[in-house]
Short mmCIF file of C-alpha atoms in Angstrom, two decimals:
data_model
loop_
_atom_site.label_atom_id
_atom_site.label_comp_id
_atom_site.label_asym_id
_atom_site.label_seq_id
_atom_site.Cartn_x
_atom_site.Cartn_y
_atom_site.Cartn_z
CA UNK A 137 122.96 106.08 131.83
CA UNK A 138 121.34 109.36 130.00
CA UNK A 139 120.13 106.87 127.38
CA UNK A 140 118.20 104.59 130.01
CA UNK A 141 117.00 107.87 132.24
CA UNK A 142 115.81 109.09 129.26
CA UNK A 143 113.42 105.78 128.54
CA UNK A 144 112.00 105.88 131.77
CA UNK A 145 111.02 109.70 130.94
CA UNK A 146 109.63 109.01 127.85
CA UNK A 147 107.67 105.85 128.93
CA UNK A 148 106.13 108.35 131.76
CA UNK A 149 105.30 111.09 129.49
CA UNK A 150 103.62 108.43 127.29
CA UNK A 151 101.59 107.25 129.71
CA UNK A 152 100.60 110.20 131.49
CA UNK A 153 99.62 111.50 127.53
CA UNK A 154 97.54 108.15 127.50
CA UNK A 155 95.53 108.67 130.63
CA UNK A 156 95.17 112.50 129.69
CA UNK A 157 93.56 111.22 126.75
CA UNK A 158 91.54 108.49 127.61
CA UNK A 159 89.85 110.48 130.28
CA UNK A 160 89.14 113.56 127.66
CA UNK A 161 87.63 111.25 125.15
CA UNK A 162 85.36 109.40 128.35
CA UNK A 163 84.11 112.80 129.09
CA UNK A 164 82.77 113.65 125.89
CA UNK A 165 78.67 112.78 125.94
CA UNK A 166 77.89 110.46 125.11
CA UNK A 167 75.83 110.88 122.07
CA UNK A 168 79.31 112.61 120.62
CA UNK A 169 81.21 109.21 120.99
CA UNK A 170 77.99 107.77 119.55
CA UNK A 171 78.20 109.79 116.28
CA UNK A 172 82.12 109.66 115.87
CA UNK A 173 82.20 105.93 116.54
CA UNK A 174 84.29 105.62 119.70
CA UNK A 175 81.39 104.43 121.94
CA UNK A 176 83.30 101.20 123.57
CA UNK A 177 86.87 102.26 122.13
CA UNK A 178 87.71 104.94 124.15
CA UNK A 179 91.07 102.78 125.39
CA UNK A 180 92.08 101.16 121.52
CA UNK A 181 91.95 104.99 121.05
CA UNK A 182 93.84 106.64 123.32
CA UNK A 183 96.72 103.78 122.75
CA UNK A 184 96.62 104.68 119.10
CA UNK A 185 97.02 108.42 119.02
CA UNK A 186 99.67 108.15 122.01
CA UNK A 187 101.30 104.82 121.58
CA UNK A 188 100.37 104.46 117.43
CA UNK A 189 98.77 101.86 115.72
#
């Protein structure tokens, strides 16, 4: 039961990390996601540095 609690706590924390992220990287100007490329990849992004490639 800890095992499966524990998922379900993870999968949570994940996702709250994910949203966390995506919304600091769509408030960024948006020359800034211009220059460092993320300009339309804002969600690929936040999936990869929360969930990995």
């Amino acid at each position: 039961m800890t095992k499966a609690i524990n998922a379900v706590r993870d999968s949570f924390a994940r996702r709250f990390a994910y949203r966390r992220t995506h919304h600091a990287l769509m408030s960024l100007p948006m020359r800034t996601r211009i220059d460092c490329d993320l300009l339309g990849r804002e969600e690929e992004t936040a999936r990869a540095a929360v969930y990995g490639r």
